[in-house]
Amino acid sequence: MSDSPAPRGHGPKAPSAQRRDARSPSGGTPIAAPGADPSTSRTWADARHGESTHLTPLSPPSGRTTEFPARALADPHLVYDPLAGDGPKDVVILGSTGSIGTQAIDLVLRNPGRFRVTALSANGGRVALLAEQAHRLRVRIVAVAREDVVPQLREALSGLYGTTEPLPEILAGPDAATQVAASECHTVLNGITGSIGLAPTLAALEAGRTLALANKESLIVGGPLVKALAKPGQIIPVDSEHAALFQALASGTRADVRKLVVTASGGPFRGRTKADLARVTVEEALAHPTWAMGPVITINSATLVNKGLEVIEAHLLYDIPFDRIEVVVHPQSYVHSMVEFTDGSTIAQATPPDMRGPIAIGLGWPERVPDAAPAFDWSKASTWEFFPLDNEAFPSVNLARHVGELAGTAPAVFNAANEECVEAFRAGALPFNGIIETVTRVVDEHGTPRRGTSLTVADVLEAETWARTRARELTAQTAEARA
């Protein structure tokens, strides 16, 4: 008998007959009342006692739905395959050496009875840290995108493991993260940055894993592909804004939702005019007042492209029309997002800025992880401010709405062109305002995607390649004109 961790997540205990009846042979399905449609069933689980609790569907008033329909990718009222036996939940972490990954590992190490990491993936730029993580977590598999660092990784692992201890399996290459995303586990946390996270997202969904999604780009560029694979309740959002909406939406039914309110810190340039922004430097754009993030995400927060992407993501996750998704500036970043209901009530989710809370929701739902992140000290005075978004100075959000309405390959073009323009700005080839001006030109040249055709991964990749090429051409013209 193998002494390796049991597959599919909560330890070696065999699934109960009740759980086997609730699952499909191809993987997990939402636990629902017998004979009920999972998309309209209120569903919870009492994981503390190792038993599922089946609640019969509510009987809503005529013409009202009980919960979110199946096309809403994230539904707090559904629990996807929550019971896999007793013991820690097996987790795969993609992007383990990045901001999301390192904070997730901190959460796991503080909760060994709740989670167990079975595999890690990283780009390969921080080999020593990756080896240290693998050794400390005793993972089965380590994956790196860069094949050239494998000898260095193997040497680092050998230096940490005892002479009699077997080293973890090493996977390398551009498909390594996709391979581990489909490996045996309960939950895959996708913390990769950029659209390269799409293939691992699709692999995790197809393999039947619960997907804790921090990689917003995979949903942005491949929305129809993700929707085609995801089962109700299979995706748990990890972005702080979408984890906040997820929790707030649990307070009511779909019919009661009037609008989603996504909060934005405003970045380092809140209050500046469009003319003011023409003169900002790279150093100023990287000085975010609230969050510590990577350079691309930080500059996206300065242009508010990040918020535009989050609006598209909210639309795809919760199936709420774009005209009912509002952005409001909240400099303190205490309220992470809100849901306004038809009776005038607004439910806000608030914590001090710390990503470990949303990560804990992604890994632990439907249960909460005690002390996952700091709470407010209500004995101290604080001021919370909210301001309307200045769409003239920051046109990226309205551009994102336009792109989201176009759908098809337009979001992929928007995202890829922006990534190229951010790099051009960092290199001094574009002024700050030139980022959105150039992205807008690329989106306009791309035009309206064909209707009535199914989006494929090849379509997304082709659109991204074209957008990157065209963005580089335009930024080169701008740099030449400025020289």
CSV table of C-alpha atoms in Angstrom, one decimal:
chain,number,residue,atom,x,y,z
A,1,MET,CA,0.0,0.0,0.0
A,2,SER,CA,1.3,3.4,-0.9
A,3,ASP,CA,2.0,5.9,1.9
A,4,SER,CA,1.6,8.9,-0.5
A,5,PRO,CA,-1.3,11.3,0.1
A,6,ALA,CA,-4.7,10.0,-1.0
A,7,PRO,CA,-6.1,11.5,-4.2
A,8,ARG,CA,-9.0,14.0,-4.5
A,9,GLY,CA,-8.4,15.7,-1.4
A,10,HIS,CA,-9.6,15.0,2.1
A,11,GLY,CA,-7.5,12.0,3.0
A,12,PRO,CA,-7.7,8.2,2.7
A,13,LYS,CA,-11.2,7.6,4.0
A,14,ALA,CA,-13.4,6.1,1.2
A,15,PRO,CA,-16.3,8.2,0.0
A,16,SER,CA,-19.6,7.3,1.6
A,17,ALA,CA,-22.4,5.7,-0.5
A,18,GLN,CA,-24.3,9.0,-0.2
A,19,ARG,CA,-21.4,10.9,-1.7
A,20,ARG,CA,-20.9,8.4,-4.5
A,21,ASP,CA,-24.5,8.8,-5.5
A,22,ALA,CA,-24.1,12.5,-5.6
A,23,ARG,CA,-21.1,12.5,-7.9
A,24,SER,CA,-20.8,11.8,-11.6
A,25,PRO,CA,-18.2,9.3,-12.8
A,26,SER,CA,-16.3,12.1,-14.6
A,27,GLY,CA,-15.7,14.1,-11.5
A,28,GLY,CA,-17.4,16.3,-9.0
A,29,THR,CA,-20.9,17.7,-9.3
A,30,PRO,CA,-22.8,20.0,-7.0
A,31,ILE,CA,-24.3,18.3,-4.1
A,32,ALA,CA,-28.0,18.9,-4.4
A,33,ALA,CA,-31.3,17.7,-3.1
A,34,PRO,CA,-32.3,14.3,-4.6
A,35,GLY,CA,-34.0,14.9,-7.9
A,36,ALA,CA,-33.3,18.6,-7.8
A,37,ASP,CA,-31.7,20.7,-10.5
A,38,PRO,CA,-28.3,21.7,-9.0
A,39,SER,CA,-28.6,25.2,-10.5
A,40,THR,CA,-31.8,25.9,-8.5
A,41,SER,CA,-31.0,24.1,-5.3
A,42,ARG,CA,-29.7,25.6,-2.1
A,43,THR,CA,-26.7,23.5,-1.2
A,44,TRP,CA,-24.5,23.3,1.7
A,45,ALA,CA,-22.3,20.8,3.5
A,46,ASP,CA,-21.4,20.1,7.1
A,47,ALA,CA,-17.8,19.1,6.6
A,48,ARG,CA,-17.1,19.1,10.3
A,49,HIS,CA,-19.1,15.9,10.6
A,50,GLY,CA,-18.1,14.3,7.3
A,51,GLU,CA,-21.7,14.3,6.1
A,52,SER,CA,-23.5,16.2,3.4
A,53,THR,CA,-26.6,18.1,4.2
A,54,HIS,CA,-29.2,18.1,1.4
A,55,LEU,CA,-31.7,21.0,1.5
A,56,THR,CA,-34.7,20.8,-0.7
A,57,PRO,CA,-35.2,23.6,-3.2
A,58,LEU,CA,-36.9,26.7,-1.8
A,59,SER,CA,-40.3,27.6,-3.2
A,60,PRO,CA,-39.9,31.1,-4.6
A,61,PRO,CA,-42.8,33.4,-5.5
A,62,SER,CA,-44.1,33.0,-9.0
A,63,GLY,CA,-41.7,34.2,-11.6
A,64,ARG,CA,-38.7,34.3,-9.3
A,65,THR,CA,-35.7,32.0,-9.3
A,66,THR,CA,-34.2,30.7,-6.1
A,67,GLU,CA,-30.5,31.0,-6.9
A,68,PHE,CA,-28.2,31.9,-9.7
A,69,PRO,CA,-28.7,29.9,-13.0
A,70,ALA,CA,-26.1,27.5,-14.2
A,71,ARG,CA,-24.6,30.1,-16.5
A,72,ALA,CA,-23.4,32.0,-13.5
A,73,LEU,CA,-19.9,30.5,-13.0
A,74,ALA,CA,-19.6,31.4,-9.4
A,75,ASP,CA,-22.5,30.7,-7.1
A,76,PRO,CA,-22.1,31.0,-3.3
A,77,HIS,CA,-25.3,28.9,-2.8
A,78,LEU,CA,-23.7,25.8,-4.4
A,79,VAL,CA,-20.9,23.6,-3.1
A,80,TYR,CA,-19.0,21.7,-5.7
A,81,ASP,CA,-18.0,18.2,-4.6
A,82,PRO,CA,-17.3,19.4,-1.0
A,83,LEU,CA,-16.8,16.0,0.7
A,84,ALA,CA,-13.8,13.8,-0.2
A,85,GLY,CA,-13.3,12.1,3.2
A,86,ASP,CA,-11.7,13.2,6.4
A,87,GLY,CA,-8.4,15.0,6.8
A,88,PRO,CA,-6.7,17.8,5.0
A,89,LYS,CA,-7.9,19.0,1.6
A,90,ASP,CA,-5.4,18.3,-1.2
A,91,VAL,CA,-4.4,21.5,-3.0
A,92,VAL,CA,-2.3,22.3,-6.1
A,93,ILE,CA,-0.9,25.8,-6.2
A,94,LEU,CA,0.0,27.3,-9.6
A,95,GLY,CA,2.3,30.4,-9.4
A,96,SER,CA,3.6,29.4,-6.0
A,97,THR,CA,6.5,31.9,-5.9
A,98,GLY,CA,4.3,34.9,-6.8
A,99,SER,CA,2.3,37.1,-4.4
A,100,ILE,CA,-0.8,34.9,-4.4
A,101,GLY,CA,1.2,31.7,-4.2
A,102,THR,CA,3.4,32.7,-1.3
A,103,GLN,CA,0.4,34.0,0.7
A,104,ALA,CA,-1.5,30.8,0.0
A,105,ILE,CA,1.4,28.7,1.3
A,106,ASP,CA,1.5,30.8,4.5
A,107,LEU,CA,-2.2,30.1,5.0
A,108,VAL,CA,-1.7,26.3,4.4
A,109,LEU,CA,1.3,26.1,6.8
A,110,ARG,CA,-0.8,27.8,9.5
A,111,ASN,CA,-3.7,25.3,8.9
A,112,PRO,CA,-2.0,21.9,8.4
A,113,GLY,CA,-5.2,20.1,9.5
A,114,ARG,CA,-7.2,21.8,6.8
A,115,PHE,CA,-5.0,21.8,3.7
A,116,ARG,CA,-2.2,19.8,2.2
A,117,VAL,CA,-0.3,20.9,-0.9
A,118,THR,CA,0.4,18.1,-3.4
A,119,ALA,CA,2.0,20.0,-6.3
A,120,LEU,CA,3.5,23.4,-7.0
A,121,SER,CA,4.2,25.2,-10.3
A,122,ALA,CA,6.2,28.4,-11.0
A,123,ASN,CA,7.8,30.1,-13.9
A,124,GLY,CA,11.3,29.3,-12.7
A,125,GLY,CA,12.6,32.7,-11.9
A,126,ARG,CA,12.9,32.0,-8.1
A,127,VAL,CA,14.4,28.5,-8.0
A,128,ALA,CA,15.7,28.6,-4.4
A,129,LEU,CA,12.3,29.7,-3.1
A,130,LEU,CA,10.4,27.1,-5.2
A,131,ALA,CA,12.7,24.3,-3.8
A,132,GLU,CA,12.3,25.6,-0.3
A,133,GLN,CA,8.5,25.6,-0.7
A,134,ALA,CA,8.5,22.0,-2.1
A,135,HIS,CA,10.6,20.7,0.7
A,136,ARG,CA,8.6,22.4,3.5
A,137,LEU,CA,5.3,21.3,2.0
A,138,ARG,CA,6.6,17.8,1.0
A,139,VAL,CA,4.9,18.0,-2.3
A,140,ARG,CA,4.7,15.1,-4.9
A,141,ILE,CA,5.3,17.3,-8.0
A,142,VAL,CA,7.2,20.5,-8.8
A,143,ALA,CA,6.6,22.1,-12.2
A,144,VAL,CA,8.6,24.9,-13.9
A,145,ALA,CA,7.9,26.6,-17.2
A,146,ARG,CA,11.5,27.2,-17.9
A,147,GLU,CA,13.3,24.0,-18.8
A,148,ASP,CA,16.7,25.7,-18.5
A,149,VAL,CA,16.4,25.9,-14.7
A,150,VAL,CA,15.8,22.2,-14.1
A,151,PRO,CA,19.4,21.4,-13.2
A,152,GLN,CA,19.5,24.3,-10.8
A,153,LEU,CA,16.1,23.2,-9.3
A,154,ARG,CA,17.3,19.6,-8.9
A,155,GLU,CA,20.5,20.7,-7.2
A,156,ALA,CA,18.5,23.0,-4.8
A,157,LEU,CA,16.1,20.2,-3.9
A,158,SER,CA,19.0,17.7,-3.4
A,159,GLY,CA,20.5,20.2,-0.9
A,160,LEU,CA,17.4,20.3,1.1
A,161,TYR,CA,16.2,16.7,1.1
A,162,GLY,CA,18.0,14.0,3.1
A,163,THR,CA,20.1,11.4,1.2
A,164,THR,CA,17.5,8.8,1.7
A,165,GLU,CA,14.5,11.0,0.9
A,166,PRO,CA,13.0,10.7,-2.6
A,167,LEU,CA,12.9,14.0,-4.5
A,168,PRO,CA,9.5,15.2,-5.8
A,169,GLU,CA,8.8,14.6,-9.5
A,170,ILE,CA,9.9,17.5,-11.7
A,171,LEU,CA,7.9,18.6,-14.7
A,172,ALA,CA,9.3,21.3,-17.0
A,173,GLY,CA,8.2,23.2,-20.1
A,174,PRO,CA,5.4,25.5,-21.1
A,175,ASP,CA,2.7,22.8,-20.5
A,176,ALA,CA,4.0,21.9,-17.0
A,177,ALA,CA,1.5,24.0,-15.1
A,178,THR,CA,-1.3,22.6,-17.2
A,179,GLN,CA,-0.2,19.0,-16.3
A,180,VAL,CA,-0.2,19.7,-12.6
A,181,ALA,CA,-3.6,21.5,-12.9
A,182,ALA,CA,-5.1,18.2,-13.9
A,183,SER,CA,-3.2,16.1,-11.3
A,184,GLU,CA,-5.0,14.4,-8.4
A,185,CYS,CA,-6.3,16.9,-5.9
A,186,HIS,CA,-9.4,18.5,-4.5
A,187,THR,CA,-8.7,22.2,-5.4
A,188,VAL,CA,-6.4,24.0,-7.8
A,189,LEU,CA,-5.5,27.5,-6.9
A,190,ASN,CA,-4.5,29.3,-10.1
A,191,GLY,CA,-2.3,32.2,-9.1
A,192,ILE,CA,-0.5,32.6,-12.4
A,193,THR,CA,-0.4,36.1,-13.8
A,194,GLY,CA,-1.4,36.7,-17.4
A,195,SER,CA,-3.3,34.9,-20.1
A,196,ILE,CA,-0.9,31.9,-20.0
A,197,GLY,CA,-3.1,30.8,-17.1
A,198,LEU,CA,-5.9,29.9,-19.5
A,199,ALA,CA,-4.7,26.4,-20.4
A,200,PRO,CA,-4.3,25.4,-16.7
A,201,THR,CA,-7.7,26.8,-15.9
A,202,LEU,CA,-9.3,24.7,-18.6
A,203,ALA,CA,-7.3,21.6,-17.5
A,204,ALA,CA,-8.4,21.9,-13.9
A,205,LEU,CA,-12.1,22.3,-14.9
A,206,GLU,CA,-11.9,19.4,-17.3
A,207,ALA,CA,-10.3,17.2,-14.7
A,208,GLY,CA,-13.2,18.0,-12.3
A,209,ARG,CA,-11.2,19.9,-9.7
A,210,THR,CA,-12.6,22.8,-7.7
A,211,LEU,CA,-10.9,25.9,-9.2
A,212,ALA,CA,-9.9,28.7,-6.8
A,213,LEU,CA,-9.4,31.4,-9.5
A,214,ALA,CA,-7.0,34.3,-8.9
A,215,ASN,CA,-5.9,34.4,-12.6
A,216,LYS,CA,-8.5,36.8,-13.9
A,217,GLU,CA,-7.0,36.8,-17.4
A,218,SER,CA,-7.9,33.2,-18.1
A,219,LEU,CA,-11.6,34.1,-17.6
A,220,ILE,CA,-11.3,37.4,-19.5
A,221,VAL,CA,-9.7,36.0,-22.6
A,222,GLY,CA,-11.4,32.6,-22.6
A,223,GLY,CA,-14.8,33.3,-21.1
A,224,PRO,CA,-16.9,31.1,-23.4
A,225,LEU,CA,-14.3,28.3,-23.1
A,226,VAL,CA,-14.5,28.4,-19.3
A,227,LYS,CA,-18.3,28.6,-19.3
A,228,ALA,CA,-18.4,25.5,-21.6
A,229,LEU,CA,-16.4,23.4,-19.1
A,230,ALA,CA,-17.3,24.7,-15.6
A,231,LYS,CA,-20.0,22.9,-13.6
A,232,PRO,CA,-22.2,25.0,-11.3
A,233,GLY,CA,-20.2,25.9,-8.2
A,234,GLN,CA,-16.9,24.6,-9.5
A,235,ILE,CA,-15.2,28.0,-9.6
A,236,ILE,CA,-14.5,30.0,-6.4
A,237,PRO,CA,-13.1,33.5,-7.2
A,238,VAL,CA,-10.0,34.6,-5.3
A,239,ASP,CA,-9.7,38.2,-6.5
A,240,SER,CA,-10.5,40.4,-3.5
A,241,GLU,CA,-13.3,42.1,-5.3
A,242,HIS,CA,-14.9,39.0,-6.6
A,243,ALA,CA,-14.5,37.1,-3.4
A,244,ALA,CA,-16.3,40.0,-1.8
A,245,LEU,CA,-19.1,39.9,-4.3
A,246,PHE,CA,-19.3,36.1,-3.8
A,247,GLN,CA,-19.8,36.5,-0.1
A,248,ALA,CA,-22.2,39.4,-0.4
A,249,LEU,CA,-24.3,37.6,-3.0
A,250,ALA,CA,-24.9,34.8,-0.4
A,251,SER,CA,-27.2,37.3,1.3
A,252,GLY,CA,-30.0,37.1,-1.3
A,253,THR,CA,-31.3,35.6,-4.4
A,254,ARG,CA,-30.6,36.5,-8.0
A,255,ALA,CA,-34.0,38.2,-8.4
A,256,ASP,CA,-33.1,40.5,-5.5
A,257,VAL,CA,-29.9,41.8,-7.0
A,258,ARG,CA,-30.1,45.4,-8.4
A,259,LYS,CA,-26.4,46.0,-9.1
A,260,LEU,CA,-22.8,44.9,-8.3
A,261,VAL,CA,-20.5,47.7,-7.0
A,262,VAL,CA,-16.9,47.0,-7.5
A,263,THR,CA,-14.5,49.2,-5.4
A,264,ALA,CA,-11.2,50.6,-6.7
A,265,SER,CA,-8.5,52.1,-4.6
A,266,GLY,CA,-8.0,54.7,-7.3
A,267,GLY,CA,-4.3,53.8,-7.5
A,268,PRO,CA,-1.5,56.3,-7.0
A,269,PHE,CA,-3.1,58.9,-9.3
A,270,ARG,CA,-6.5,59.3,-7.8
A,271,GLY,CA,-7.7,62.9,-8.2
A,272,ARG,CA,-5.3,63.7,-11.1
A,273,THR,CA,-6.6,65.0,-14.4
A,274,LYS,CA,-5.9,63.5,-17.8
A,275,ALA,CA,-3.4,66.4,-18.4
A,276,ASP,CA,-1.7,65.6,-15.1
A,277,LEU,CA,-1.3,61.9,-16.0
A,278,ALA,CA,0.6,62.8,-19.2
A,279,ARG,CA,3.7,63.6,-17.1
A,280,VAL,CA,3.8,60.7,-14.6
A,281,THR,CA,6.8,58.5,-14.4
A,282,VAL,CA,7.2,54.7,-14.1
A,283,GLU,CA,8.4,55.0,-10.5
A,284,GLU,CA,5.2,57.0,-9.6
A,285,ALA,CA,3.0,54.4,-11.4
A,286,LEU,CA,4.6,51.6,-9.4
A,287,ALA,CA,4.0,53.3,-6.1
A,288,HIS,CA,0.6,51.8,-5.2
A,289,PRO,CA,-0.7,53.3,-2.0
A,290,THR,CA,-2.5,50.2,-0.7
A,291,TRP,CA,-1.4,46.9,-2.2
A,292,ALA,CA,2.0,45.3,-2.8
A,293,MET,CA,1.8,43.6,-6.2
A,294,GLY,CA,3.8,42.7,-9.3
A,295,PRO,CA,4.8,45.5,-11.7
A,296,VAL,CA,2.2,44.7,-14.4
A,297,ILE,CA,-0.7,44.5,-12.0
A,298,THR,CA,0.5,47.6,-10.2
A,299,ILE,CA,0.6,49.6,-13.4
A,300,ASN,CA,-2.8,48.1,-14.4
A,301,SER,CA,-4.1,49.5,-11.1
A,302,ALA,CA,-2.6,52.9,-11.9
A,303,THR,CA,-4.4,53.0,-15.3
A,304,LEU,CA,-7.5,51.3,-13.8
A,305,VAL,CA,-7.2,48.6,-16.5
A,306,ASN,CA,-7.2,46.2,-13.7
A,307,LYS,CA,-10.6,47.5,-12.7
A,308,GLY,CA,-11.9,47.2,-16.2
A,309,LEU,CA,-10.8,43.6,-16.3
A,310,GLU,CA,-12.6,43.0,-13.0
A,311,VAL,CA,-15.8,44.4,-14.5
A,312,ILE,CA,-15.6,41.9,-17.3
A,313,GLU,CA,-14.8,39.2,-14.8
A,314,ALA,CA,-17.8,40.1,-12.6
A,315,HIS,CA,-20.1,39.9,-15.6
A,316,LEU,CA,-18.8,36.5,-16.5
A,317,LEU,CA,-18.8,35.1,-13.0
A,318,TYR,CA,-22.2,36.3,-11.9
A,319,ASP,CA,-24.1,36.8,-15.2
A,320,ILE,CA,-25.0,40.4,-14.3
A,321,PRO,CA,-25.3,42.8,-17.3
A,322,PHE,CA,-22.6,45.4,-17.7
A,323,ASP,CA,-25.0,48.3,-17.1
A,324,ARG,CA,-25.6,46.9,-13.6
A,325,ILE,CA,-22.0,46.7,-12.6
A,326,GLU,CA,-20.7,50.0,-11.2
A,327,VAL,CA,-17.2,51.0,-10.1
A,328,VAL,CA,-16.6,53.3,-7.2
A,329,VAL,CA,-13.3,54.7,-5.8
A,330,HIS,CA,-12.6,53.8,-2.2
A,331,PRO,CA,-9.0,54.9,-1.3
A,332,GLN,CA,-8.8,52.9,2.0
A,333,SER,CA,-9.4,49.6,0.3
A,334,TYR,CA,-11.3,48.3,3.3
A,335,VAL,CA,-14.6,47.6,1.5
A,336,HIS,CA,-13.7,45.1,-1.3
A,337,SER,CA,-17.0,45.3,-3.1
A,338,MET,CA,-20.7,45.5,-2.5
A,339,VAL,CA,-24.0,44.2,-3.8
A,340,GLU,CA,-27.0,46.5,-3.9
A,341,PHE,CA,-30.4,44.7,-3.6
A,342,THR,CA,-33.8,45.8,-4.9
A,343,ASP,CA,-35.0,46.8,-1.5
A,344,GLY,CA,-32.3,49.5,-1.2
A,345,SER,CA,-30.0,47.4,1.0
A,346,THR,CA,-26.3,47.3,0.2
A,347,ILE,CA,-24.3,44.4,1.6
A,348,ALA,CA,-20.5,45.2,1.8
A,349,GLN,CA,-17.7,42.8,2.5
A,350,ALA,CA,-14.9,44.6,4.4
A,351,THR,CA,-11.5,43.6,5.8
A,352,PRO,CA,-8.1,45.3,6.1
A,353,PRO,CA,-6.2,44.9,2.8
A,354,ASP,CA,-4.8,41.4,2.9
A,355,MET,CA,-5.2,38.7,0.2
A,356,ARG,CA,-5.1,35.8,2.6
A,357,GLY,CA,-8.8,36.4,3.3
A,358,PRO,CA,-9.9,35.9,-0.3
A,359,ILE,CA,-7.4,33.0,-0.7
A,360,ALA,CA,-9.0,31.3,2.4
A,361,ILE,CA,-12.4,31.7,0.8
A,362,GLY,CA,-11.1,30.1,-2.4
A,363,LEU,CA,-9.5,27.1,-0.6
A,364,GLY,CA,-11.9,26.6,2.3
A,365,TRP,CA,-15.4,27.4,1.0
A,366,PRO,CA,-18.1,26.7,2.2
A,367,GLU,CA,-16.3,26.8,5.5
A,368,ARG,CA,-14.3,29.8,6.7
A,369,VAL,CA,-10.7,29.5,7.9
A,370,PRO,CA,-10.3,31.0,11.4
A,371,ASP,CA,-7.8,33.9,11.7
A,372,ALA,CA,-7.0,33.7,8.0
A,373,ALA,CA,-6.4,37.4,7.8
A,374,PRO,CA,-6.4,40.3,10.2
A,375,ALA,CA,-9.7,41.8,11.3
A,376,PHE,CA,-10.5,45.5,12.1
A,377,ASP,CA,-9.7,47.0,15.5
A,378,TRP,CA,-13.0,48.7,16.1
A,379,SER,CA,-11.6,50.5,19.2
A,380,LYS,CA,-9.7,52.8,16.8
A,381,ALA,CA,-11.3,55.5,14.8
A,382,SER,CA,-11.2,55.2,11.0
A,383,THR,CA,-12.6,57.1,8.0
A,384,TRP,CA,-13.9,55.3,4.9
A,385,GLU,CA,-14.4,57.4,1.8
A,386,PHE,CA,-16.1,56.7,-1.5
A,387,PHE,CA,-15.8,58.8,-4.7
A,388,PRO,CA,-17.3,58.5,-8.2
A,389,LEU,CA,-14.9,57.3,-10.9
A,390,ASP,CA,-13.4,59.9,-13.2
A,391,ASN,CA,-14.0,58.3,-16.6
A,392,GLU,CA,-12.3,61.1,-18.5
A,393,ALA,CA,-9.0,60.7,-16.7
A,394,PHE,CA,-9.4,56.9,-16.5
A,395,PRO,CA,-11.2,55.7,-19.7
A,396,SER,CA,-10.1,52.1,-19.3
A,397,VAL,CA,-13.2,51.0,-17.4
A,398,ASN,CA,-15.6,52.2,-20.1
A,399,LEU,CA,-13.3,50.7,-22.8
A,400,ALA,CA,-13.4,47.4,-20.9
A,401,ARG,CA,-17.2,47.5,-20.8
A,402,HIS,CA,-17.2,48.0,-24.6
A,403,VAL,CA,-14.8,45.1,-25.1
A,404,GLY,CA,-16.9,42.9,-22.8
A,405,GLU,CA,-20.0,43.7,-24.8
A,406,LEU,CA,-18.2,42.8,-28.0
A,407,ALA,CA,-17.2,39.5,-26.5
A,408,GLY,CA,-15.6,36.8,-28.7
A,409,THR,CA,-11.8,37.5,-29.1
A,410,ALA,CA,-12.1,41.2,-28.2
A,411,PRO,CA,-11.3,40.7,-24.5
A,412,ALA,CA,-8.2,38.7,-25.5
A,413,VAL,CA,-7.1,41.6,-27.8
A,414,PHE,CA,-7.7,44.1,-25.1
A,415,ASN,CA,-5.7,42.2,-22.5
A,416,ALA,CA,-2.8,41.3,-24.8
A,417,ALA,CA,-2.4,44.8,-26.2
A,418,ASN,CA,-2.4,46.2,-22.7
A,419,GLU,CA,0.3,43.8,-21.6
A,420,GLU,CA,2.5,45.0,-24.5
A,421,CYS,CA,1.8,48.7,-23.8
A,422,VAL,CA,2.6,48.3,-20.1
A,423,GLU,CA,6.0,46.9,-21.0
A,424,ALA,CA,6.5,49.7,-23.5
A,425,PHE,CA,5.7,52.3,-20.8
A,426,ARG,CA,8.1,50.6,-18.4
A,427,ALA,CA,10.8,50.7,-21.1
A,428,GLY,CA,10.1,54.4,-21.7
A,429,ALA,CA,8.7,53.9,-25.2
A,430,LEU,CA,5.2,55.1,-24.3
A,431,PRO,CA,3.9,57.9,-22.0
A,432,PHE,CA,1.4,56.9,-19.3
A,433,ASN,CA,-1.7,58.1,-21.2
A,434,GLY,CA,-0.3,56.3,-24.3
A,435,ILE,CA,-1.1,52.9,-22.8
A,436,ILE,CA,-4.9,53.3,-23.1
A,437,GLU,CA,-4.7,55.3,-26.2
A,438,THR,CA,-2.7,52.6,-27.9
A,439,VAL,CA,-4.9,49.8,-26.5
A,440,THR,CA,-8.0,51.6,-27.8
A,441,ARG,CA,-6.5,51.8,-31.3
A,442,VAL,CA,-5.7,48.1,-31.3
A,443,VAL,CA,-9.3,47.2,-30.1
A,444,ASP,CA,-10.8,49.5,-32.8
A,445,GLU,CA,-8.7,48.0,-35.5
A,446,HIS,CA,-9.7,44.5,-34.4
A,447,GLY,CA,-13.3,45.4,-34.9
A,448,THR,CA,-16.4,43.4,-34.0
A,449,PRO,CA,-15.7,39.7,-33.6
A,450,ARG,CA,-17.8,37.3,-35.7
A,451,ARG,CA,-21.1,36.3,-34.2
A,452,GLY,CA,-22.5,32.8,-34.3
A,453,THR,CA,-19.2,31.0,-34.1
A,454,SER,CA,-17.7,29.1,-31.2
A,455,LEU,CA,-14.6,30.5,-29.7
A,456,THR,CA,-11.6,28.1,-29.6
A,457,VAL,CA,-8.2,28.2,-27.8
A,458,ALA,CA,-6.7,28.7,-31.3
A,459,ASP,CA,-8.9,31.7,-31.9
A,460,VAL,CA,-7.7,33.3,-28.6
A,461,LEU,CA,-4.1,32.6,-29.3
A,462,GLU,CA,-4.3,34.0,-32.8
A,463,ALA,CA,-6.1,37.1,-31.6
A,464,GLU,CA,-3.5,37.6,-28.9
A,465,THR,CA,-0.6,37.2,-31.3
A,466,TRP,CA,-2.1,39.8,-33.7
A,467,ALA,CA,-2.8,42.2,-30.8
A,468,ARG,CA,0.7,42.0,-29.5
A,469,THR,CA,2.2,42.5,-32.9
A,470,ARG,CA,0.0,45.5,-33.7
A,471,ALA,CA,0.6,47.0,-30.2
A,472,ARG,CA,4.4,46.7,-30.7
A,473,GLU,CA,4.1,48.4,-34.1
A,474,LEU,CA,2.1,51.3,-32.7
A,475,THR,CA,4.3,51.8,-29.7
A,476,ALA,CA,7.4,51.8,-31.9
A,477,GLN,CA,5.8,54.5,-34.0
A,478,THR,CA,5.1,56.5,-30.8
A,479,ALA,CA,8.6,56.1,-29.5
A,480,GLU,CA,10.0,57.2,-32.9
A,481,ALA,CA,7.8,60.3,-32.9
A,482,ARG,CA,8.9,61.2,-29.4
A,483,ALA,CA,12.6,60.7,-30.1
